[in-house]
Each structure stands twice: as structure tokens, then as C-alpha cells.
PDB file of C-alpha atoms and ligand atoms in Angstrom:
ATOM      1  CA  MET A 833     103.269 106.366 108.402  1.00 86.00           C
ATOM      2  CA  ARG A 834     101.110 108.740 106.441  1.00 96.00           C
ATOM      3  CA  ARG A 835      97.987 110.337 107.883  1.00 96.00           C
ATOM      4  CA  LYS A 836      95.032 110.637 105.570  1.00 97.00           C
ATOM      5  CA  LEU A 837      94.202 114.084 104.182  1.00 98.00           C
ATOM      6  CA  VAL A 838      90.942 115.247 102.624  1.00 98.00           C
ATOM      7  CA  VAL A 839      91.046 118.495 100.646  1.00 98.00           C
ATOM      8  CA  GLY A 840      87.973 120.251  99.280  1.00 98.00           C
ATOM      9  CA  ASN A 841      88.480 122.197  96.068  1.00 98.00           C
ATOM     10  CA  TRP A 842      85.514 124.512  95.737  1.00 98.00           C
ATOM     11  CA  LYS A 843      86.659 125.691  92.289  1.00 98.00           C
ATOM     12  CA  MET A 844      84.672 128.798  91.208  1.00 98.00           C
ATOM     13  CA  ASN A 845      81.712 128.213  93.485  1.00 98.00           C
ATOM     14  CA  GLY A 846      80.301 129.859  96.571  1.00 98.00           C
ATOM     15  CA  SER A 847      78.674 132.952  97.980  1.00 98.00           C
ATOM     16  CA  LYS A 848      79.069 134.520 101.390  1.00 98.00           C
ATOM     17  CA  THR A 849      75.733 133.110 102.521  1.00 98.00           C
ATOM     18  CA  LYS A 850      76.276 129.598 101.189  1.00 98.00           C
ATOM     19  CA  ASN A 851      79.865 129.442 102.425  1.00 98.00           C
ATOM     20  CA  LYS A 852      78.869 130.321 105.972  1.00 98.00           C
ATOM     21  CA  SER A 853      76.470 127.429 106.385  1.00 98.00           C
ATOM     22  CA  LEU A 854      78.737 125.039 104.454  1.00 98.00           C
ATOM     23  CA  LEU A 855      81.772 125.842 106.594  1.00 98.00           C
ATOM     24  CA  GLU A 856      79.824 125.792 109.846  1.00 98.00           C
ATOM     25  CA  ASP A 857      78.387 122.369 108.978  1.00 98.00           C
ATOM     26  CA  VAL A 858      81.789 121.007 107.931  1.00 98.00           C
ATOM     27  CA  VAL A 859      83.387 122.260 111.149  1.00 98.00           C
ATOM     28  CA  ALA A 860      80.637 120.673 113.246  1.00 98.00           C
ATOM     29  CA  GLY A 861      80.868 117.439 111.236  1.00 98.00           C
ATOM     30  CA  VAL A 862      84.632 116.890 111.516  1.00 98.00           C
ATOM     31  CA  ARG A 863      85.182 118.346 114.985  1.00 98.00           C
ATOM     32  CA  ASP A 864      85.432 114.888 116.542  1.00 97.00           C
ATOM     33  CA  LEU A 865      87.147 113.184 113.607  1.00 97.00           C
ATOM     34  CA  HIS A 866      90.685 113.153 114.942  1.00 96.00           C
ATOM     35  CA  ASN A 867      92.274 110.555 112.664  1.00 95.00           C
ATOM     36  CA  ALA A 868      92.751 112.593 109.504  1.00 97.00           C
ATOM     37  CA  ASP A 869      93.538 116.113 108.304  1.00 98.00           C
ATOM     38  CA  TYR A 870      91.131 118.439 106.486  1.00 98.00           C
ATOM     39  CA  VAL A 871      91.606 121.435 104.211  1.00 98.00           C
ATOM     40  CA  VAL A 872      89.252 123.522 102.066  1.00 99.00           C
ATOM     41  CA  CYS A 873      90.600 125.511  99.107  1.00 99.00           C
ATOM     42  CA  VAL A 874      88.247 128.400  98.446  1.00 98.00           C
ATOM     43  CA  PRO A 875      88.120 131.169  95.809  1.00 98.00           C
ATOM     44  CA  TYR A 876      90.343 134.171  96.652  1.00 98.00           C
ATOM     45  CA  PRO A 877      87.535 136.559  97.695  1.00 98.00           C
ATOM     46  CA  TYR A 878      86.413 134.143 100.389  1.00 98.00           C
ATOM     47  CA  LEU A 879      89.786 133.590 102.065  1.00 98.00           C
ATOM     48  CA  GLY A 880      88.969 136.167 104.752  1.00 98.00           C
ATOM     49  CA  GLN A 881      85.637 134.504 105.433  1.00 98.00           C
ATOM     50  CA  ALA A 882      87.306 131.080 105.609  1.00 98.00           C
ATOM     51  CA  GLN A 883      89.890 132.484 108.004  1.00 98.00           C
ATOM     52  CA  SER A 884      87.313 133.934 110.367  1.00 98.00           C
ATOM     53  CA  LEU A 885      85.123 130.812 110.350  1.00 98.00           C
ATOM     54  CA  LEU A 886      87.887 128.184 110.442  1.00 98.00           C
ATOM     55  CA  GLN A 887      90.591 129.547 112.702  1.00 98.00           C
ATOM     56  CA  GLY A 888      90.796 127.518 115.897  1.00 98.00           C
ATOM     57  CA  THR A 889      89.110 124.505 114.246  1.00 98.00           C
ATOM     58  CA  ASN A 890      90.640 121.325 112.834  1.00 98.00           C
ATOM     59  CA  VAL A 891      89.905 122.468 109.255  1.00 98.00           C
ATOM     60  CA  ALA A 892      92.690 124.370 107.497  1.00 98.00           C
ATOM     61  CA  TRP A 893      92.135 126.530 104.428  1.00 98.00           C
ATOM     62  CA  GLY A 894      94.001 127.410 101.294  1.00 98.00           C
ATOM     63  CA  ALA A 895      93.790 128.817  97.777  1.00 98.00           C
ATOM     64  CA  GLN A 896      93.470 127.276  94.341  1.00 98.00           C
ATOM     65  CA  ASN A 897      96.409 129.025  92.707  1.00 98.00           C
ATOM     66  CA  LEU A 898      98.967 131.783  93.226  1.00 97.00           C
ATOM     67  CA  CYS A 899     101.214 134.056  91.226  1.00 97.00           C
ATOM     68  CA  ALA A 900     104.920 133.279  91.178  1.00 94.00           C
ATOM     69  CA  THR A 901     105.932 136.903  91.769  1.00 92.00           C
ATOM     70  CA  GLU A 902     106.158 138.604  95.158  1.00 86.00           C
ATOM     71  CA  ASP A 903     104.520 141.912  94.283  1.00 89.00           C
ATOM     72  CA  GLY A 904     104.357 144.532  91.581  1.00 92.00           C
ATOM     73  CA  ALA A 905     102.557 145.418  88.367  1.00 95.00           C
ATOM     74  CA  LEU A 906     100.633 142.201  87.711  1.00 96.00           C
ATOM     75  CA  THR A 907      96.984 143.087  87.321  1.00 96.00           C
ATOM     76  CA  GLY A 908      94.652 140.424  88.653  1.00 95.00           C
ATOM     77  CA  ALA A 909      97.355 138.329  90.305  1.00 97.00           C
ATOM     78  CA  VAL A 910      97.586 137.197  93.927  1.00 98.00           C
ATOM     79  CA  SER A 911     100.954 136.698  95.602  1.00 97.00           C
ATOM     80  CA  PRO A 912     102.067 133.928  97.974  1.00 97.00           C
ATOM     81  CA  ASP A 913     102.464 136.399 100.850  1.00 97.00           C
ATOM     82  CA  MET A 914      98.877 137.550 100.413  1.00 97.00           C
ATOM     83  CA  LEU A 915      97.743 133.962 100.919  1.00 98.00           C
ATOM     84  CA  VAL A 916      99.911 133.680 104.021  1.00 98.00           C
ATOM     85  CA  ASP A 917      98.427 136.973 105.241  1.00 98.00           C
ATOM     86  CA  TYR A 918      95.013 135.310 105.157  1.00 98.00           C
ATOM     87  CA  GLY A 919      96.219 132.299 107.120  1.00 98.00           C
ATOM     88  CA  CYS A 920      96.374 129.877 104.192  1.00 98.00           C
ATOM     89  CA  THR A 921      98.442 126.768 104.755  1.00 98.00           C
ATOM     90  CA  HIS A 922      97.885 125.077 101.384  1.00 98.00           C
ATOM     91  CA  VAL A 923      97.642 126.024  97.726  1.00 98.00           C
ATOM     92  CA  ILE A 924      96.642 123.910  94.740  1.00 98.00           C
ATOM     93  CA  ILE A 925      99.192 124.022  91.918  1.00 98.00           C
ATOM     94  CA  GLY A 926      98.834 122.768  88.364  1.00 97.00           C
ATOM     95  CA  HIS A 927      95.189 121.715  88.456  1.00 98.00           C
ATOM     96  CA  SER A 928      94.124 120.348  85.052  1.00 97.00           C
ATOM     97  CA  GLU A 929      91.484 123.073  84.727  1.00 97.00           C
ATOM     98  CA  ARG A 930      94.228 125.667  85.009  1.00 97.00           C
ATOM     99  CA  ARG A 931      96.585 123.785  82.727  1.00 96.00           C
ATOM    100  CA  ILE A 932      93.905 123.502  80.029  1.00 96.00           C
ATOM    101  CA  GLN A 933      91.757 126.618  80.343  1.00 96.00           C
ATOM    102  CA  PHE A 934      94.459 129.032  81.484  1.00 96.00           C
ATOM    103  CA  HIS A 935      97.300 127.523  79.436  1.00 96.00           C
ATOM    104  CA  GLU A 936      99.517 126.760  82.384  1.00 96.00           C
ATOM    105  CA  THR A 937     102.496 124.544  81.595  1.00 97.00           C
ATOM    106  CA  ASP A 938     104.686 122.075  83.467  1.00 96.00           C
ATOM    107  CA  ASP A 939     107.259 124.818  83.677  1.00 96.00           C
ATOM    108  CA  THR A 940     105.025 127.555  85.136  1.00 96.00           C
ATOM    109  CA  ALA A 941     103.438 125.055  87.524  1.00 97.00           C
ATOM    110  CA  ALA A 942     106.916 124.043  88.748  1.00 97.00           C
ATOM    111  CA  THR A 943     107.854 127.697  89.250  1.00 96.00           C
ATOM    112  CA  ARG A 944     104.745 128.321  91.341  1.00 97.00           C
ATOM    113  CA  PHE A 945     105.371 125.125  93.292  1.00 97.00           C
ATOM    114  CA  ASN A 946     108.770 126.474  94.319  1.00 97.00           C
ATOM    115  CA  VAL A 947     107.413 129.897  95.218  1.00 96.00           C
ATOM    116  CA  ALA A 948     104.652 128.362  97.343  1.00 97.00           C
ATOM    117  CA  LEU A 949     107.185 126.327  99.310  1.00 97.00           C
ATOM    118  CA  LYS A 950     109.401 129.360  99.835  1.00 96.00           C
ATOM    119  CA  ALA A 951     106.436 131.250 101.286  1.00 97.00           C
ATOM    120  CA  GLY A 952     105.825 128.410 103.748  1.00 97.00           C
ATOM    121  CA  LEU A 953     102.731 127.103 101.976  1.00 98.00           C
ATOM    122  CA  THR A 954     102.139 123.428 101.233  1.00 98.00           C
ATOM    123  CA  PRO A 955     101.645 123.005  97.490  1.00 98.00           C
ATOM    124  CA  ILE A 956      99.091 120.412  96.409  1.00 98.00           C
ATOM    125  CA  PHE A 957     100.596 119.494  93.052  1.00 98.00           C
ATOM    126  CA  CYS A 958      98.139 117.973  90.556  1.00 98.00           C
ATOM    127  CA  MET A 959      98.972 115.486  87.822  1.00 98.00           C
ATOM    128  CA  GLY A 960      96.813 113.424  85.512  1.00 98.00           C
ATOM    129  CA  GLU A 961      96.230 112.184  82.011  1.00 98.00           C
ATOM    130  CA  SER A 962      93.356 112.763  79.586  1.00 97.00           C
ATOM    131  CA  ARG A 963      91.104 109.975  78.336  1.00 97.00           C
ATOM    132  CA  GLU A 964      92.895 109.931  74.976  1.00 98.00           C
ATOM    133  CA  GLU A 965      96.266 109.697  76.687  1.00 98.00           C
ATOM    134  CA  ARG A 966      95.082 106.776  78.831  1.00 98.00           C
ATOM    135  CA  GLU A 967      93.616 105.003  75.835  1.00 97.00           C
ATOM    136  CA  SER A 968      96.947 105.416  74.031  1.00 98.00           C
ATOM    137  CA  ASP A 969      98.723 103.929  77.057  1.00 98.00           C
ATOM    138  CA  TRP A 970     100.471 107.206  77.797  1.00 98.00           C
ATOM    139  CA  THR A 971      99.393 107.548  81.443  1.00 98.00           C
ATOM    140  CA  GLU A 972     102.830 106.897  82.909  1.00 98.00           C
ATOM    141  CA  TYR A 973     104.518 109.065  80.317  1.00 98.00           C
ATOM    142  CA  VAL A 974     102.234 112.055  81.054  1.00 98.00           C
ATOM    143  CA  VAL A 975     102.155 111.709  84.841  1.00 98.00           C
ATOM    144  CA  GLY A 976     105.885 110.981  84.892  1.00 98.00           C
ATOM    145  CA  ARG A 977     106.605 114.094  82.837  1.00 98.00           C
ATOM    146  CA  GLN A 978     104.497 116.257  85.170  1.00 98.00           C
ATOM    147  CA  LEU A 979     106.243 114.819  88.233  1.00 98.00           C
ATOM    148  CA  ASP A 980     109.660 115.200  86.632  1.00 97.00           C
ATOM    149  CA  SER A 981     108.965 118.895  86.019  1.00 97.00           C
ATOM    150  CA  ILE A 982     109.497 119.284  89.780  1.00 97.00           C
ATOM    151  CA  ILE A 983     112.135 116.618  90.356  1.00 97.00           C
ATOM    152  CA  ARG A 984     114.406 117.651  87.449  1.00 95.00           C
ATOM    153  CA  ARG A 985     114.352 121.302  88.386  1.00 95.00           C
ATOM    154  CA  PHE A 986     114.436 121.178  92.161  1.00 95.00           C
ATOM    155  CA  GLY A 987     115.208 117.579  93.179  1.00 94.00           C
ATOM    156  CA  ALA A 988     112.987 115.012  94.875  1.00 95.00           C
ATOM    157  CA  ASP A 989     113.724 116.547  98.298  1.00 94.00           C
ATOM    158  CA  PHE A 990     111.390 119.373  97.330  1.00 93.00           C
ATOM    159  CA  LEU A 991     108.491 116.951  97.421  1.00 97.00           C
ATOM    160  CA  ALA A 992     108.998 116.299 101.137  1.00 96.00           C
ATOM    161  CA  LYS A 993     106.975 119.355 102.107  1.00 96.00           C
ATOM    162  CA  ALA A 994     104.353 118.977  99.384  1.00 98.00           C
ATOM    163  CA  VAL A 995     101.211 116.998  98.777  1.00 98.00           C
ATOM    164  CA  LEU A 996     100.721 115.309  95.402  1.00 98.00           C
ATOM    165  CA  ALA A 997      97.391 114.637  93.742  1.00 98.00           C
ATOM    166  CA  TYR A 998      96.627 112.211  90.941  1.00 98.00           C
ATOM    167  CA  GLU A 999      93.569 113.542  89.125  1.00 98.00           C
ATOM    168  CA  PRO A1000      92.814 111.719  85.873  1.00 98.00           C
ATOM    169  CA  LEU A1001      91.038 114.231  83.645  1.00 98.00           C
ATOM    170  CA  TRP A1002      88.495 111.638  82.540  1.00 98.00           C
ATOM    171  CA  ALA A1003      87.333 111.240  86.132  1.00 98.00           C
ATOM    172  CA  VAL A1004      87.213 114.925  87.122  1.00 98.00           C
ATOM    173  CA  GLY A1005      83.657 116.233  87.246  1.00 96.00           C
ATOM    174  CA  THR A1006      82.253 113.225  85.370  1.00 96.00           C
ATOM    175  CA  GLY A1007      80.728 111.294  88.273  1.00 94.00           C
ATOM    176  CA  LYS A1008      82.803 108.344  87.033  1.00 95.00           C
ATOM    177  CA  PRO A1009      85.860 107.910  89.247  1.00 97.00           C
ATOM    178  CA  ALA A1010      88.846 105.726  88.532  1.00 98.00           C
ATOM    179  CA  THR A1011      88.418 102.344  90.144  1.00 98.00           C
ATOM    180  CA  PRO A1012      90.481 101.928  93.319  1.00 98.00           C
ATOM    181  CA  GLU A1013      92.757  99.554  91.370  1.00 98.00           C
ATOM    182  CA  GLN A1014      93.253 102.013  88.486  1.00 98.00           C
ATOM    183  CA  ALA A1015      94.071 104.812  90.907  1.00 98.00           C
ATOM    184  CA  GLN A1016      96.347 102.604  93.028  1.00 98.00           C
ATOM    185  CA  GLU A1017      98.329 101.588  89.948  1.00 98.00           C
ATOM    186  CA  VAL A1018      99.181 105.214  89.134  1.00 98.00           C
ATOM    187  CA  HIS A1019      99.793 106.189  92.773  1.00 98.00           C
ATOM    188  CA  SER A1020     102.217 103.291  93.067  1.00 98.00           C
ATOM    189  CA  PHE A1021     103.943 104.413  89.856  1.00 98.00           C
ATOM    190  CA  ILE A1022     104.301 107.966  91.261  1.00 98.00           C
ATOM    191  CA  ARG A1023     105.679 106.736  94.565  1.00 98.00           C
ATOM    192  CA  GLY A1024     108.061 104.370  92.797  1.00 98.00           C
ATOM    193  CA  ARG A1025     109.389 107.116  90.570  1.00 97.00           C
ATOM    194  CA  ILE A1026     110.083 109.334  93.584  1.00 98.00           C
ATOM    195  CA  ALA A1027     111.702 106.380  95.380  1.00 97.00           C
ATOM    196  CA  ARG A1028     114.290 106.085  92.606  1.00 96.00           C
ATOM    197  CA  CYS A1029     115.517 109.532  93.700  1.00 96.00           C
ATOM    198  CA  ASN A1030     114.745 109.562  97.418  1.00 97.00           C
ATOM    199  CA  ALA A1031     113.228 106.556  99.193  1.00 97.00           C
ATOM    200  CA  GLU A1032     112.434 108.452 102.384  1.00 97.00           C
ATOM    201  CA  VAL A1033     110.524 111.192 100.600  1.00 98.00           C
ATOM    202  CA  ALA A1034     108.625 108.566  98.588  1.00 98.00           C
ATOM    203  CA  GLU A1035     107.650 106.773 101.774  1.00 97.00           C
ATOM    204  CA  ASN A1036     106.351 109.899 103.485  1.00 97.00           C
ATOM    205  CA  VAL A1037     104.777 112.051 100.771  1.00 98.00           C
ATOM    206  CA  ARG A1038     100.999 112.044 100.697  1.00 98.00           C
ATOM    207  CA  ILE A1039      99.439 111.289  97.317  1.00 98.00           C
ATOM    208  CA  LEU A1040      95.748 112.171  97.075  1.00 98.00           C
ATOM    209  CA  TYR A1041      93.323 110.859  94.518  1.00 98.00           C
ATOM    210  CA  GLY A1042      90.930 113.321  92.851  1.00 98.00           C
ATOM    211  CA  GLY A1043      88.169 112.774  90.317  1.00 98.00           C
ATOM    212  CA  SER A1044      84.558 112.142  91.336  1.00 98.00           C
ATOM    213  CA  VAL A1045      85.354 111.168  94.919  1.00 98.00           C
ATOM    214  CA  GLN A1046      81.998 110.606  96.612  1.00 98.00           C
ATOM    215  CA  PRO A1047      80.821 109.128  99.922  1.00 98.00           C
ATOM    216  CA  ALA A1048      79.956 105.903  98.077  1.00 98.00           C
ATOM    217  CA  ASN A1049      83.458 105.309  96.686  1.00 98.00           C
ATOM    218  CA  ALA A1050      85.728 107.095  99.176  1.00 98.00           C
ATOM    219  CA  SER A1051      86.293 104.209 101.545  1.00 97.00           C
ATOM    220  CA  ALA A1052      87.341 101.769  98.805  1.00 98.00           C
ATOM    221  CA  LEU A1053      89.724 104.346  97.332  1.00 98.00           C
ATOM    222  CA  PHE A1054      91.207 105.241 100.724  1.00 97.00           C
ATOM    223  CA  ALA A1055      91.755 101.557 101.548  1.00 97.00           C
ATOM    224  CA  MET A1056      94.399 101.342  98.798  1.00 97.00           C
ATOM    225  CA  PRO A1057      97.985 101.249 100.067  1.00 96.00           C
ATOM    226  CA  ASP A1058      99.234 104.276  98.127  1.00 97.00           C
ATOM    227  CA  ILE A1059      96.122 106.488  98.288  1.00 98.00           C
ATOM    228  CA  ASP A1060      96.538 108.902 101.185  1.00 98.00           C
ATOM    229  CA  GLY A1061      93.274 110.778 100.886  1.00 98.00           C
ATOM    230  CA  GLY A1062      91.210 112.735  98.412  1.00 98.00           C
ATOM    231  CA  LEU A1063      91.046 115.998  96.507  1.00 98.00           C
ATOM    232  CA  VAL A1064      87.324 116.545  96.299  1.00 98.00           C
ATOM    233  CA  GLY A1065      85.517 118.886  93.926  1.00 98.00           C
ATOM    234  CA  ARG A1066      81.737 118.683  93.659  1.00 98.00           C
ATOM    235  CA  CYS A1067      81.172 116.809  96.929  1.00 98.00           C
ATOM    236  CA  SER A1068      83.122 119.464  98.847  1.00 98.00           C
ATOM    237  CA  LEU A1069      80.211 121.847  98.190  1.00 98.00           C
ATOM    238  CA  ASP A1070      77.840 119.642 100.168  1.00 98.00           C
ATOM    239  CA  ALA A1071      78.650 119.506 103.878  1.00 98.00           C
ATOM    240  CA  LYS A1072      77.142 116.081 104.478  1.00 98.00           C
ATOM    241  CA  ALA A1073      78.907 114.511 101.502  1.00 98.00           C
ATOM    242  CA  PHE A1074      82.225 116.127 102.428  1.00 98.00           C
ATOM    243  CA  VAL A1075      81.959 115.054 106.061  1.00 98.00           C
ATOM    244  CA  ASP A1076      81.064 111.512 104.992  1.00 98.00           C
ATOM    245  CA  ILE A1077      84.222 111.450 102.854  1.00 98.00           C
ATOM    246  CA  CYS A1078      86.210 112.676 105.875  1.00 98.00           C
ATOM    247  CA  LYS A1079      84.674 109.856 107.923  1.00 98.00           C
ATOM    248  CA  ALA A1080      85.766 107.369 105.254  1.00 98.00           C
ATOM    249  CA  ALA A1081      89.313 108.719 105.578  1.00 97.00           C
ATOM    250  CA  CYS A1082      89.165 108.097 109.329  1.00 96.00           C
ATOM    251  CA  GLN A1083      88.247 104.462 108.701  1.00 94.00           C
ATOM    252  CA  HIS A1084      91.685 103.991 107.126  1.00 91.00           C
ATOM    253  CA  PRO A1085      93.679 106.434 109.216  1.00 73.00           C
ATOM    254  CA  MET A1086      97.213 105.435 108.313  1.00 70.00           C
ATOM    255  CA  THR A1087      98.828 104.240 105.123  1.00 62.00           C
ATOM    256  CA  ALA A1088     102.027 102.187 105.067  1.00 58.00           C
TER     257      ALA A1088
HETATM  258  P1  13P B1263      85.247 116.360  91.214  1.00 75.58           P
HETATM  259  O1  13P B1263      85.327 115.772  92.590  1.00 75.58           O
HETATM  260  O2  13P B1263      84.076 117.282  91.041  1.00 75.58           O
HETATM  261  O3  13P B1263      85.354 115.309  90.154  1.00 75.58           O
HETATM  262  O4  13P B1263      86.534 117.306  91.035  1.00 75.58           O
HETATM  263  C1  13P B1263      87.781 116.792  91.301  1.00 75.58           C
HETATM  264  C2  13P B1263      88.762 117.899  91.277  1.00 75.58           C
HETATM  265  O5  13P B1263      89.050 118.457  90.225  1.00 75.58           O
HETATM  266  C3  13P B1263      89.366 118.313  92.543  1.00 75.58           C
HETATM  267  O6  13P B1263      90.440 119.162  92.332  1.00 75.58           O
END
């Protein structure tokens, strides 16, 4: 049985003033929603603020990336232990915006995935194809390659303590999500590929869908058998929208 999980990815948004009211409203909104799990991934400078406003609540917090090295001369980088120091439980790894705009590769994403796990963080590992790749029928090739970057190097067992996210690039930030059927097809492919290596891990790993998740489409997406929740960008910046998505997750509390 897999519990639903809703993760907010704030990306590079926020200010101390806005964050305070957003987090307070989210906390108040999900306080009595006991059937799912909630996480917000905030920009690094706001981790301390997230910690002080969220500790003791049912909303966990995390970061959007980390550096694969423990410490040392790496200007501008943030280590896994620093995230742990701020009470983070989760970290997003391999988001398409980082792969494209910061030239991250399957290999560096896999390295950071491993380092996150070693530090006791739950990596939220993102995969997804571009519009051109989908139109060329390459979706399974691309998503499979991204997934294999972890499995080949570390084995499928490593996925047991992770969360996976399917985020088709053509749906991210466009307001045009994948249909529940399109998303389900890829989620089922991901789970099936893991099952070839380790059936138990495949059965238990949570696979989130990300890409224009909104209150209006969340319930239909979360009703799909292999969609275990959402990775939410824009709507995580609006407390009411985010809470409504969390409520949709609670309508379909368990998958499988
Ligand atoms: P949107 O919900 O804004 O499409 O962003 C999705 C995303 O990239 C979450 O990581």
C-alpha cells in the first residue's frame, strides 16, 4: 500500500513576508488532512524559515538540489549535511530545469541521488521527456534511460528509500498537464521497469506526477493506479490551490 504524497516545489520564488503567510495557511489547511503526506521544497535561503514555521506540523520541508560533496572549496554549493542541519527530509534531484539550464546530466544526478540517501535525505528523483521526444515516440527510451542511470549504478534496491517523479517537460509550467491516461501509461512503464529488477521495491515506491497539477485536475490524476501523488510547481505558491490539491490526494488515500 502506498500513501499519497504531495510535494510543493517553489522553484526560485518567495520572500520572507510571502512565505510566512503561505506556510501558515498551508499548515492550517492540511492540519486535519491525515490521509496523505505533505512536503514543501523551498529555496535554500528560506530553509531556516521553513524549519521554524513547519516543525511540529504535518508538513515536512526540503530543498531543490544539493551538492554531491561533503564540504570544502566549492563556492556557491550547499552540502547534504547542511540540509540535514536545517531539518530537511527531502531533496529534489534531477529536475528538468536543472538538467537543461544548469547542464546537469544523468550521471551527476545519479551521484547526487546517492549522496542524498547517504545523508538520510529522501531524494525526489525527476524524469521526463520533451515534447519533441514524445512526438518521436521516445518517451520510454528517455525515461528508461534516466531511471537506469540509478538502477545500473546502484541497483534497484536504492529506489526503496526514494520518491520518483514523472514530469513531462511539455506539461511543466504550461498549464497543460498530461491527461491522467498519458501519465498513468508512463508511471506504469516506470513501475514495470523497476519490477524487472525488484518486484517489492516496484510495488512500494511512490511515483509522483508533476506538470501543471491544479485543483481542477488533481483528483483525476491521483485516481490512477500508479500515480501516488503530485510534484506541484505554480499551484504550490497559492495556499488555497495547494491545500485543495492535498485534499484531492486524501480522496484517494492509498494506491495498490
Ligand atoms: P508546474 O506545476 O508549475 O507545472 O511545475 C511542475 C514542476 O516542475 C514541479 O517540479
